[in-house]
Amino acid sequence: MNSSEFRRRGREMVEYVADYLEDIEKRQVYPSVEPGYLRPLMPSCAPQEPDAYEDIMKDVEKIIMPGVTHWHSPNFFAYFPTASSYPAMLADMLCGAIGCIGFSWAASPACTELEMVMMDWLGKMLQLPEAFLMEKGGEGGGVIQGSASESTLIALLAARTKAVRRLQAASPEMTEAAIHDKLVAYCSDQAHSSVERASLVGGVRLKTIPSDDKFAMTASALQEALGKDKAAGLIPFFVVVTLGTTPCCSFDRLSEVGPLCNKEDLWLHIDAAYAGSAFICPEFRHLLNGVEFADSFNFNPHKWLLVNFDCSAMWVKSKTDLMGTFKLDPVYLKHSHQDSGLITDYRHWQLPLGRRFRSLKLWFVFRMYGVTGLQVHIRKHVGLARELESAVRRDPRFEICAEVVLGLVCFRLKGSNKLNEALLEKINTTKKIHLVPCHLRDQFVLRFAICSRMVESSHVHRAWEHIRGLATDLLRAEAEPKAAAAEIKN
């Protein structure tokens, strides 16, 4: 493909993408394919000679699209949002064209410096303490990771290294292996599974703290666990506070837990993967109160801030703690400006060496939407969730299972878990909308997340009427055998 054909095909692809998104509502939100559907539709080997571009695009519709779950459909209400916008897509095109591997400043100065500036822009939008910003040359700063899972793991590994060095400085006879064997990390029983995965990779034990009636971790519950573990000779070192849990968007008591972590010299990491985007709105910023106690903080602009995946924002108070864990400096990666103090080499802040020019997406989106436009997007989704909550409450057959704070509504039919499992199966089998469940204590609960950038009030209310209709059919079918049995008995 030469540049002339690229121009032509590029225009065609933009048209295809625009048509896809404009007409996405017409596509079945969840595919009907069975596992293994794709292989029989494909040749067993790559083509020996080039295929025509037209044939490839025909196969996109014939082979790929039938197996796509359409996350950006206004009928998609599962998981949490995955962000998408035209400015971010354009920035991704430019990122792909530039194609730099920005592991160091010298590898592409703009890649590093734009990220430093964008992370400060975003930090200021969130009203983060100055200790997390780079512009004044302090110890803190921000970095774009691939996911919140990566950020949690990186924070845990940095905290582990810091704890080992501190303990060995105090007791040189302690081996690293002996310390690792005693280290304990903590999170709420509502925390994301990525925290458990981080503990597995980091080789440390993880204790889950029972949450309260609001599904939140409290300082008193954490204090009790810390006391027991220290009495048993264990070494607490790391705590994850979740702001906006995956099951029900609950918020751990950061303002209580933070001072306790500082007092006990525990690394405090905040995981706000979904909810963090909302903190750019003044009315939701209080949910981040206590961030000043944290050592690291992360959220995903690629969930709710109109920045396409992958773009996970992470800040630390001490870049030295990260670099002290991950820094390796072979001669082929060194450059003459690495100790200038004006820049950083982000390869020391992450697990991989290579990194994409992801800050372009932030730059394009921030400039083309403005803070006000992003706030409008967040508020629209929260408003739609409140509309659904009100509708659920008006139907006495249903109950709301957790406080609706942002764009997630957790609800269920009053009755058994089996009944609600059957309802969810009906919902997803009909494939008009797509939902996923969660467990809150011993209850099977349906999650309804406002996801698509294109979702409107009409989509939410149409989805709710669809759910109500399926519930009516299900309850009627359940009641008929009981009525027949009662009639026979009489």
Short mmCIF file of C-alpha atoms in Angstrom, two decimals:
data_model
loop_
_atom_site.label_atom_id
_atom_site.label_comp_id
_atom_site.label_asym_id
_atom_site.label_seq_id
_atom_site.Cartn_x
_atom_site.Cartn_y
_atom_site.Cartn_z
CA MET A 1 0.00 0.00 0.00
CA ASN A 2 1.59 3.28 -1.07
CA SER A 3 0.72 6.72 0.24
CA SER A 4 -1.79 7.37 -2.54
CA GLU A 5 -3.75 4.22 -1.77
CA PHE A 6 -3.41 4.87 1.95
CA ARG A 7 -5.10 8.26 1.50
CA ARG A 8 -7.97 6.62 -0.38
CA ARG A 9 -8.37 3.68 2.00
CA GLY A 10 -7.97 5.94 4.99
CA ARG A 11 -10.90 8.06 3.87
CA GLU A 12 -12.90 4.90 3.29
CA MET A 13 -12.05 3.61 6.77
CA VAL A 14 -13.11 6.88 8.39
CA GLU A 15 -16.42 6.60 6.55
CA TYR A 16 -16.78 2.98 7.67
CA VAL A 17 -16.05 3.85 11.31
CA ALA A 18 -18.43 6.81 11.26
CA ASP A 19 -21.17 4.67 9.70
CA TYR A 20 -20.52 1.89 12.21
CA LEU A 21 -20.92 4.21 15.18
CA GLU A 22 -23.88 6.11 13.73
CA ASP A 23 -25.73 2.87 13.02
CA ILE A 24 -24.47 0.81 15.95
CA GLU A 25 -27.90 0.75 17.58
CA LYS A 26 -29.17 -1.32 14.66
CA ARG A 27 -26.68 -4.09 15.42
CA GLN A 28 -27.48 -6.81 17.94
CA VAL A 29 -25.62 -5.71 21.04
CA TYR A 30 -24.45 -9.21 22.05
CA PRO A 31 -23.40 -11.77 19.40
CA SER A 32 -25.19 -15.05 18.74
CA VAL A 33 -22.07 -17.00 17.80
CA GLU A 34 -20.89 -20.13 19.61
CA PRO A 35 -17.32 -20.77 20.81
CA GLY A 36 -15.08 -21.71 17.92
CA TYR A 37 -17.28 -19.99 15.31
CA LEU A 38 -14.46 -18.13 13.60
CA ARG A 39 -11.88 -20.76 12.65
CA PRO A 40 -14.09 -22.63 10.11
CA LEU A 41 -14.71 -19.30 8.37
CA MET A 42 -10.98 -18.68 7.85
CA PRO A 43 -8.32 -20.35 5.71
CA SER A 44 -6.00 -22.61 7.69
CA CYS A 45 -2.92 -20.60 6.65
CA ALA A 46 -2.04 -16.99 5.81
CA PRO A 47 -2.37 -16.15 2.10
CA GLN A 48 0.75 -16.69 0.03
CA GLU A 49 -0.13 -13.71 -2.19
CA PRO A 50 -1.76 -10.43 -1.10
CA ASP A 51 -5.52 -10.27 -0.73
CA ALA A 52 -7.51 -7.34 -2.09
CA TYR A 53 -8.44 -4.65 0.42
CA GLU A 54 -12.07 -4.89 -0.69
CA ASP A 55 -12.12 -8.58 0.19
CA ILE A 56 -10.69 -7.87 3.62
CA MET A 57 -13.39 -5.32 4.38
CA LYS A 58 -16.08 -7.72 3.16
CA ASP A 59 -14.75 -10.26 5.63
CA VAL A 60 -14.88 -7.68 8.42
CA GLU A 61 -18.65 -7.72 8.07
CA LYS A 62 -18.87 -11.42 7.29
CA ILE A 63 -16.45 -12.83 9.89
CA ILE A 64 -15.57 -10.21 12.51
CA MET A 65 -18.72 -8.21 13.17
CA PRO A 66 -20.91 -11.26 13.89
CA GLY A 67 -18.60 -12.03 16.82
CA VAL A 68 -18.35 -8.50 18.21
CA THR A 69 -19.96 -7.40 21.45
CA HIS A 70 -20.82 -3.79 20.69
CA TRP A 71 -19.56 -1.96 23.77
CA HIS A 72 -20.49 1.44 22.36
CA SER A 73 -24.07 0.52 21.58
CA PRO A 74 -26.65 2.54 23.55
CA ASN A 75 -28.09 -0.88 24.46
CA PHE A 76 -24.90 -1.95 26.24
CA PHE A 77 -25.24 -1.62 30.02
CA ALA A 78 -22.69 -4.20 31.22
CA TYR A 79 -19.42 -3.89 33.15
CA PHE A 80 -18.40 -0.20 33.18
CA PRO A 81 -18.04 2.23 30.25
CA THR A 82 -15.17 1.94 27.81
CA ALA A 83 -14.53 5.46 26.61
CA SER A 84 -14.65 6.48 22.97
CA SER A 85 -14.64 9.74 21.08
CA TYR A 86 -13.68 10.97 17.64
CA PRO A 87 -10.87 13.23 18.96
CA ALA A 88 -9.31 10.26 20.76
CA MET A 89 -9.57 8.10 17.63
CA LEU A 90 -7.83 10.78 15.58
CA ALA A 91 -5.09 11.02 18.19
CA ASP A 92 -4.66 7.24 18.08
CA MET A 93 -4.22 7.46 14.31
CA LEU A 94 -1.48 10.03 14.80
CA CYS A 95 0.09 7.93 17.55
CA GLY A 96 0.21 4.97 15.19
CA ALA A 97 1.70 7.08 12.42
CA ILE A 98 4.45 8.57 14.60
CA GLY A 99 5.10 5.09 15.95
CA CYS A 100 7.68 6.07 18.54
CA ILE A 101 8.58 3.78 21.44
CA GLY A 102 8.82 6.37 24.18
CA PHE A 103 10.86 4.57 26.82
CA SER A 104 13.11 7.59 27.38
CA TRP A 105 13.14 11.32 26.74
CA ALA A 106 15.76 10.87 24.03
CA ALA A 107 13.65 8.21 22.28
CA SER A 108 11.10 10.95 21.51
CA PRO A 109 11.18 14.12 23.64
CA ALA A 110 7.62 15.19 22.80
CA CYS A 111 6.26 11.78 23.89
CA THR A 112 7.73 12.20 27.38
CA GLU A 113 7.15 15.90 27.86
CA LEU A 114 3.53 15.93 26.64
CA GLU A 115 2.75 13.12 29.08
CA MET A 116 4.28 15.08 31.95
CA VAL A 117 2.18 18.13 31.07
CA MET A 118 -1.03 16.19 30.45
CA MET A 119 -0.76 14.36 33.77
CA ASP A 120 -0.44 17.74 35.47
CA TRP A 121 -3.44 19.08 33.52
CA LEU A 122 -5.48 16.08 34.59
CA GLY A 123 -4.23 16.26 38.18
CA LYS A 124 -5.36 19.88 38.37
CA MET A 125 -8.76 18.96 36.95
CA LEU A 126 -9.07 16.54 39.89
CA GLN A 127 -7.70 19.12 42.35
CA LEU A 128 -4.93 16.75 43.41
CA PRO A 129 -2.50 18.05 46.03
CA GLU A 130 0.65 19.67 44.59
CA ALA A 131 2.69 16.77 45.93
CA PHE A 132 1.37 14.67 43.01
CA LEU A 133 2.26 17.20 40.28
CA MET A 134 5.43 17.60 38.24
CA GLU A 135 5.44 21.22 37.19
CA LYS A 136 7.37 22.50 40.21
CA GLY A 137 10.02 19.80 40.05
CA GLY A 138 8.99 17.99 43.21
CA GLU A 139 9.16 14.32 44.09
CA GLY A 140 5.72 13.44 42.81
CA GLY A 141 4.31 13.03 39.36
CA GLY A 142 1.98 11.24 37.00
CA VAL A 143 2.38 8.50 34.42
CA ILE A 144 0.06 6.78 31.93
CA GLN A 145 -0.15 3.03 32.50
CA GLY A 146 -2.00 0.47 30.42
CA SER A 147 -4.63 -0.41 33.03
CA ALA A 148 -5.61 -0.03 36.67
CA SER A 149 -4.43 -3.61 37.19
CA GLU A 150 -0.93 -2.56 36.14
CA SER A 151 -1.05 0.46 38.43
CA THR A 152 -2.03 -1.62 41.46
CA LEU A 153 0.75 -4.12 40.76
CA ILE A 154 3.33 -1.37 40.24
CA ALA A 155 2.29 0.30 43.50
CA LEU A 156 2.45 -3.00 45.38
CA LEU A 157 5.91 -3.84 44.03
CA ALA A 158 7.20 -0.37 44.89
CA ALA A 159 5.71 -0.63 48.38
CA ARG A 160 7.28 -4.07 48.82
CA THR A 161 10.73 -2.81 47.83
CA LYS A 162 10.41 0.19 50.13
CA ALA A 163 9.33 -2.01 53.06
CA VAL A 164 12.17 -4.50 52.51
CA ARG A 165 14.80 -1.75 52.41
CA ARG A 166 13.41 -0.07 55.49
CA LEU A 167 13.35 -3.33 57.48
CA GLN A 168 16.80 -4.40 56.33
CA ALA A 169 18.21 -1.01 57.28
CA ALA A 170 16.83 -1.51 60.78
CA SER A 171 17.70 -5.23 60.98
CA PRO A 172 20.50 -6.13 58.51
CA GLU A 173 20.31 -9.78 59.53
CA MET A 174 16.83 -10.12 57.97
CA THR A 175 16.89 -11.66 54.51
CA GLU A 176 14.65 -10.44 51.71
CA ALA A 177 12.98 -13.84 51.51
CA ALA A 178 12.21 -13.83 55.24
CA ILE A 179 10.64 -10.38 54.97
CA HIS A 180 8.56 -11.33 51.92
CA ASP A 181 7.19 -14.29 53.84
CA LYS A 182 5.75 -11.96 56.49
CA LEU A 183 4.46 -9.10 54.36
CA VAL A 184 0.69 -8.54 54.28
CA ALA A 185 -1.39 -6.37 51.95
CA TYR A 186 -5.01 -5.34 52.63
CA CYS A 187 -8.12 -4.40 50.67
CA SER A 188 -11.88 -4.45 51.06
CA ASP A 189 -13.86 -7.59 50.34
CA GLN A 190 -15.42 -5.51 47.53
CA ALA A 191 -12.08 -4.69 45.84
CA HIS A 192 -11.43 -5.69 42.25
CA SER A 193 -9.84 -9.06 41.54
CA SER A 194 -6.78 -7.24 40.16
CA VAL A 195 -5.69 -6.56 43.74
CA GLU A 196 -5.58 -10.27 44.43
CA ARG A 197 -3.70 -10.82 41.20
CA ALA A 198 -1.15 -8.16 42.19
CA SER A 199 -0.56 -9.96 45.49
CA LEU A 200 -0.05 -13.25 43.64
CA VAL A 201 2.47 -11.71 41.26
CA GLY A 202 4.15 -9.84 44.11
CA GLY A 203 4.42 -12.97 46.22
CA VAL A 204 2.76 -11.49 49.31
CA ARG A 205 -0.33 -12.52 51.22
CA LEU A 206 -3.51 -10.49 50.91
CA LYS A 207 -6.11 -10.01 53.64
CA THR A 208 -9.61 -8.84 52.71
CA ILE A 209 -11.33 -6.56 55.19
CA PRO A 210 -15.07 -7.10 55.73
CA SER A 211 -17.00 -4.11 54.43
CA ASP A 212 -19.77 -2.33 56.32
CA ASP A 213 -23.46 -2.03 55.45
CA LYS A 214 -22.55 0.45 52.68
CA PHE A 215 -20.07 -2.07 51.21
CA ALA A 216 -17.16 0.12 52.34
CA MET A 217 -13.93 -0.61 54.19
CA THR A 218 -13.69 1.27 57.48
CA ALA A 219 -10.68 2.28 59.54
CA SER A 220 -11.90 0.31 62.56
CA ALA A 221 -12.14 -2.93 60.58
CA LEU A 222 -8.69 -2.36 59.09
CA GLN A 223 -7.25 -1.51 62.51
CA GLU A 224 -8.57 -4.76 63.94
CA ALA A 225 -6.91 -6.78 61.16
CA LEU A 226 -3.63 -4.90 61.55
CA GLY A 227 -3.57 -5.59 65.28
CA LYS A 228 -4.13 -9.31 64.84
CA ASP A 229 -1.50 -9.64 62.13
CA LYS A 230 1.16 -7.68 63.97
CA ALA A 231 0.52 -9.76 67.09
CA ALA A 232 1.08 -12.86 64.93
CA GLY A 233 4.47 -11.55 63.82
CA LEU A 234 3.37 -10.47 60.35
CA ILE A 235 4.37 -7.21 58.65
CA PRO A 236 1.55 -5.05 57.21
CA PHE A 237 2.89 -2.86 54.39
CA PHE A 238 0.25 -2.03 51.73
CA VAL A 239 -3.42 -0.99 51.66
CA VAL A 240 -5.69 -0.52 48.65
CA VAL A 241 -8.66 1.81 49.09
CA THR A 242 -11.29 1.45 46.35
CA LEU A 243 -13.34 4.46 45.31
CA GLY A 244 -16.17 3.13 43.15
CA THR A 245 -16.07 -0.64 43.53
CA THR A 246 -16.84 -2.85 40.55
CA PRO A 247 -19.82 -4.71 42.10
CA CYS A 248 -21.82 -1.68 43.23
CA CYS A 249 -19.72 1.52 43.02
CA SER A 250 -19.27 1.80 46.78
CA PHE A 251 -16.57 3.97 48.35
CA ASP A 252 -14.13 2.90 51.05
CA ARG A 253 -13.76 5.38 53.93
CA LEU A 254 -10.67 7.11 52.59
CA SER A 255 -10.75 10.01 55.05
CA GLU A 256 -10.68 7.48 57.93
CA VAL A 257 -8.36 4.87 56.44
CA GLY A 258 -5.81 7.39 55.14
CA PRO A 259 -4.64 8.75 58.53
CA LEU A 260 -4.45 5.20 59.89
CA CYS A 261 -2.18 4.14 57.00
CA ASN A 262 0.06 7.16 57.56
CA LYS A 263 0.26 6.43 61.29
CA GLU A 264 1.14 2.77 60.68
CA ASP A 265 3.61 3.62 57.87
CA LEU A 266 1.63 1.64 55.29
CA TRP A 267 1.71 2.45 51.58
CA LEU A 268 -1.79 3.65 50.65
CA HIS A 269 -2.89 3.11 47.06
CA ILE A 270 -6.22 4.45 45.77
CA ASP A 271 -7.98 2.53 42.99
CA ALA A 272 -10.68 4.75 41.47
CA ALA A 273 -10.63 3.08 38.04
CA TYR A 274 -14.23 3.92 37.12
CA ALA A 275 -15.26 6.66 39.53
CA GLY A 276 -12.16 8.83 39.17
CA SER A 277 -13.43 10.55 36.03
CA ALA A 278 -16.37 11.96 37.99
CA PHE A 279 -14.02 13.81 40.36
CA ILE A 280 -13.53 16.52 37.71
CA CYS A 281 -17.08 17.64 38.63
CA PRO A 282 -17.14 19.82 41.77
CA GLU A 283 -20.24 18.06 43.10
CA PHE A 284 -18.39 14.71 43.14
CA ARG A 285 -14.92 15.89 44.19
CA HIS A 286 -15.69 15.23 47.88
CA LEU A 287 -15.57 11.52 47.09
CA LEU A 288 -11.79 11.96 46.72
CA ASN A 289 -11.36 13.73 50.06
CA GLY A 290 -8.41 12.15 51.85
CA VAL A 291 -6.29 11.70 48.72
CA GLU A 292 -3.61 13.72 50.47
CA PHE A 293 -2.89 10.67 52.65
CA ALA A 294 -2.21 8.43 49.64
CA ASP A 295 1.16 7.36 48.26
CA SER A 296 -0.32 6.50 44.87
CA PHE A 297 -3.60 7.12 43.09
CA ASN A 298 -5.02 5.70 39.87
CA PHE A 299 -8.07 5.99 37.65
CA ASN A 300 -8.90 5.13 34.04
CA PRO A 301 -9.68 7.97 31.64
CA HIS A 302 -10.30 5.13 29.18
CA LYS A 303 -13.41 4.20 31.14
CA TRP A 304 -15.42 7.39 31.39
CA LEU A 305 -13.41 10.38 30.18
CA LEU A 306 -13.85 9.92 26.42
CA VAL A 307 -10.25 8.71 25.96
CA ASN A 308 -10.02 5.41 24.09
CA PHE A 309 -8.34 2.38 25.67
CA ASP A 310 -5.61 2.17 26.81
CA CYS A 311 -5.00 5.15 29.06
CA SER A 312 -4.78 4.61 32.82
CA ALA A 313 -3.64 7.61 34.84
CA MET A 314 -1.42 7.00 37.89
CA TRP A 315 0.16 9.49 40.26
CA VAL A 316 2.74 8.96 43.02
CA LYS A 317 4.06 11.22 45.74
CA SER A 318 7.57 9.84 45.36
CA LYS A 319 8.88 8.95 41.92
CA THR A 320 12.03 7.77 43.71
CA ASP A 321 10.03 4.89 45.20
CA LEU A 322 9.06 3.73 41.70
CA MET A 323 12.45 4.28 40.14
CA GLY A 324 14.11 2.57 43.07
CA THR A 325 12.07 -0.53 42.23
CA PHE A 326 12.18 -0.62 38.44
CA LYS A 327 15.28 1.34 37.39
CA LEU A 328 17.80 -0.45 35.21
CA ASP A 329 20.14 1.66 33.10
CA PRO A 330 22.00 -0.25 30.38
CA VAL A 331 24.36 1.89 28.36
CA TYR A 332 22.27 1.63 25.18
CA LEU A 333 19.35 3.40 26.93
CA LYS A 334 21.33 6.21 28.53
CA HIS A 335 21.33 9.74 27.17
CA SER A 336 22.99 13.01 28.07
CA HIS A 337 19.86 14.70 29.49
CA GLN A 338 18.62 11.98 31.83
CA ASP A 339 19.93 13.75 34.95
CA SER A 340 18.83 17.26 33.99
CA GLY A 341 15.99 17.33 36.52
CA LEU A 342 13.64 18.80 33.93
CA ILE A 343 12.37 15.51 32.53
CA THR A 344 11.93 11.87 33.51
CA ASP A 345 12.44 8.58 31.71
CA TYR A 346 9.14 6.76 32.02
CA ARG A 347 10.69 3.33 31.51
CA HIS A 348 11.58 3.55 35.22
CA TRP A 349 7.91 4.01 36.16
CA GLN A 350 6.42 0.89 34.59
CA LEU A 351 6.73 -2.84 33.90
CA PRO A 352 7.37 -2.84 30.12
CA LEU A 353 10.18 -0.95 28.45
CA GLY A 354 8.25 0.30 25.43
CA ARG A 355 5.35 2.68 25.60
CA ARG A 356 2.99 4.34 23.11
CA PHE A 357 2.42 8.05 22.64
CA ARG A 358 -0.79 7.83 24.69
CA SER A 359 -0.74 11.40 25.96
CA LEU A 360 -1.82 12.56 22.48
CA LYS A 361 -5.28 11.18 23.27
CA LEU A 362 -5.52 13.23 26.44
CA TRP A 363 -4.31 16.35 24.65
CA PHE A 364 -6.79 16.04 21.78
CA VAL A 365 -9.75 15.22 24.05
CA PHE A 366 -9.02 17.93 26.63
CA ARG A 367 -8.65 20.57 23.93
CA MET A 368 -11.63 19.54 21.79
CA TYR A 369 -14.09 18.98 24.66
CA GLY A 370 -12.73 21.28 27.33
CA VAL A 371 -13.29 20.56 31.00
CA THR A 372 -16.86 21.79 30.68
CA GLY A 373 -17.66 19.34 27.89
CA LEU A 374 -16.25 16.44 29.87
CA GLN A 375 -18.29 17.46 32.90
CA VAL A 376 -21.44 17.54 30.76
CA HIS A 377 -20.72 13.97 29.64
CA ILE A 378 -20.27 12.72 33.23
CA ARG A 379 -23.35 14.52 34.50
CA LYS A 380 -25.49 13.16 31.68
CA HIS A 381 -24.63 9.57 32.62
CA VAL A 382 -25.24 10.19 36.31
CA GLY A 383 -28.59 11.76 35.49
CA LEU A 384 -29.61 8.75 33.39
CA ALA A 385 -28.72 6.43 36.27
CA ARG A 386 -30.92 8.49 38.58
CA GLU A 387 -33.78 8.18 36.08
CA LEU A 388 -33.43 4.41 36.10
CA GLU A 389 -33.23 4.30 39.88
CA SER A 390 -36.51 6.22 40.12
CA ALA A 391 -38.17 3.88 37.64
CA VAL A 392 -37.02 0.80 39.55
CA ARG A 393 -38.32 2.22 42.82
CA ARG A 394 -41.74 2.78 41.26
CA ASP A 395 -42.13 -0.95 40.58
CA PRO A 396 -42.85 -2.73 43.89
CA ARG A 397 -41.64 -6.04 42.49
CA PHE A 398 -38.04 -4.74 42.41
CA GLU A 399 -35.57 -3.40 44.96
CA ILE A 400 -32.47 -1.21 44.78
CA CYS A 401 -29.54 -3.03 46.37
CA ALA A 402 -26.90 -0.32 46.82
CA GLU A 403 -26.78 3.44 46.94
CA VAL A 404 -26.74 4.99 43.47
CA VAL A 405 -23.86 7.46 43.54
CA LEU A 406 -22.69 7.74 39.94
CA GLY A 407 -23.68 5.88 36.77
CA LEU A 408 -24.38 2.38 38.12
CA VAL A 409 -27.71 1.01 39.38
CA CYS A 410 -27.78 -2.33 41.23
CA PHE A 411 -31.25 -3.88 41.49
CA ARG A 412 -33.05 -7.20 41.68
CA LEU A 413 -36.48 -8.78 41.76
CA LYS A 414 -37.67 -9.32 45.30
CA GLY A 415 -37.28 -13.04 45.68
CA SER A 416 -34.72 -15.79 45.36
CA ASN A 417 -31.33 -15.70 43.70
CA LYS A 418 -32.59 -18.37 41.32
CA LEU A 419 -35.38 -16.04 40.20
CA ASN A 420 -32.91 -13.24 39.47
CA GLU A 421 -30.51 -15.57 37.70
CA ALA A 422 -33.40 -16.60 35.46
CA LEU A 423 -34.25 -12.96 34.78
CA LEU A 424 -30.69 -12.13 33.78
CA GLU A 425 -30.58 -15.17 31.51
CA LYS A 426 -33.77 -13.99 29.78
CA ILE A 427 -32.36 -10.49 29.38
CA ASN A 428 -29.12 -11.64 27.80
CA THR A 429 -30.70 -14.41 25.75
CA THR A 430 -33.02 -11.98 24.00
CA LYS A 431 -29.95 -9.85 23.17
CA LYS A 432 -31.84 -6.55 23.02
CA ILE A 433 -29.68 -5.21 25.84
CA HIS A 434 -26.67 -6.58 27.68
CA LEU A 435 -26.17 -6.70 31.48
CA VAL A 436 -23.83 -8.52 33.87
CA PRO A 437 -24.46 -9.46 37.52
CA CYS A 438 -22.67 -9.20 40.82
CA HIS A 439 -22.99 -10.72 44.27
CA LEU A 440 -23.66 -8.37 47.19
CA ARG A 441 -23.30 -10.47 50.32
CA ASP A 442 -25.46 -13.51 49.54
CA GLN A 443 -27.69 -11.81 46.97
CA PHE A 444 -27.50 -12.22 43.20
CA VAL A 445 -27.86 -8.68 41.82
CA LEU A 446 -28.26 -7.21 38.36
CA ARG A 447 -25.93 -4.32 37.45
CA PHE A 448 -27.12 -1.64 35.02
CA ALA A 449 -24.23 0.65 34.03
CA ILE A 450 -24.71 3.71 31.85
CA CYS A 451 -21.95 3.13 29.30
CA SER A 452 -22.29 4.43 25.76
CA ARG A 453 -21.41 7.98 24.77
CA MET A 454 -24.53 7.83 22.59
CA VAL A 455 -27.01 6.58 25.19
CA GLU A 456 -30.08 8.74 25.77
CA SER A 457 -32.98 8.73 28.21
CA SER A 458 -35.11 6.90 25.63
CA HIS A 459 -32.65 3.99 25.54
CA VAL A 460 -32.63 3.67 29.32
CA HIS A 461 -36.42 3.72 29.62
CA ARG A 462 -36.84 1.33 26.70
CA ALA A 463 -34.38 -1.03 28.36
CA TRP A 464 -36.25 -0.80 31.65
CA GLU A 465 -39.60 -1.56 30.02
CA HIS A 466 -37.96 -4.55 28.34
CA ILE A 467 -36.70 -5.79 31.72
CA ARG A 468 -40.11 -5.26 33.31
CA GLY A 469 -41.80 -7.21 30.54
CA LEU A 470 -39.42 -10.13 30.92
CA ALA A 471 -39.93 -10.02 34.67
CA THR A 472 -43.70 -10.17 34.18
CA ASP A 473 -43.39 -13.23 31.94
CA LEU A 474 -41.02 -14.90 34.39
CA LEU A 475 -43.22 -14.27 37.43
CA ARG A 476 -46.29 -15.47 35.56
CA ALA A 477 -44.53 -18.68 34.50
CA GLU A 478 -43.38 -19.24 38.05
CA ALA A 479 -46.86 -18.63 39.47
CA GLU A 480 -48.75 -20.96 37.11
CA PRO A 481 -47.39 -24.29 38.47
CA LYS A 482 -48.01 -23.09 42.03
CA ALA A 483 -51.59 -22.14 41.20
CA ALA A 484 -52.14 -25.49 39.47
CA ALA A 485 -50.71 -27.36 42.44
CA ALA A 486 -52.92 -25.41 44.84
CA GLU A 487 -55.99 -26.16 42.71
CA ILE A 488 -55.18 -29.87 42.68
CA LYS A 489 -54.70 -29.84 46.43
CA ASN A 490 -58.06 -28.19 46.94
#
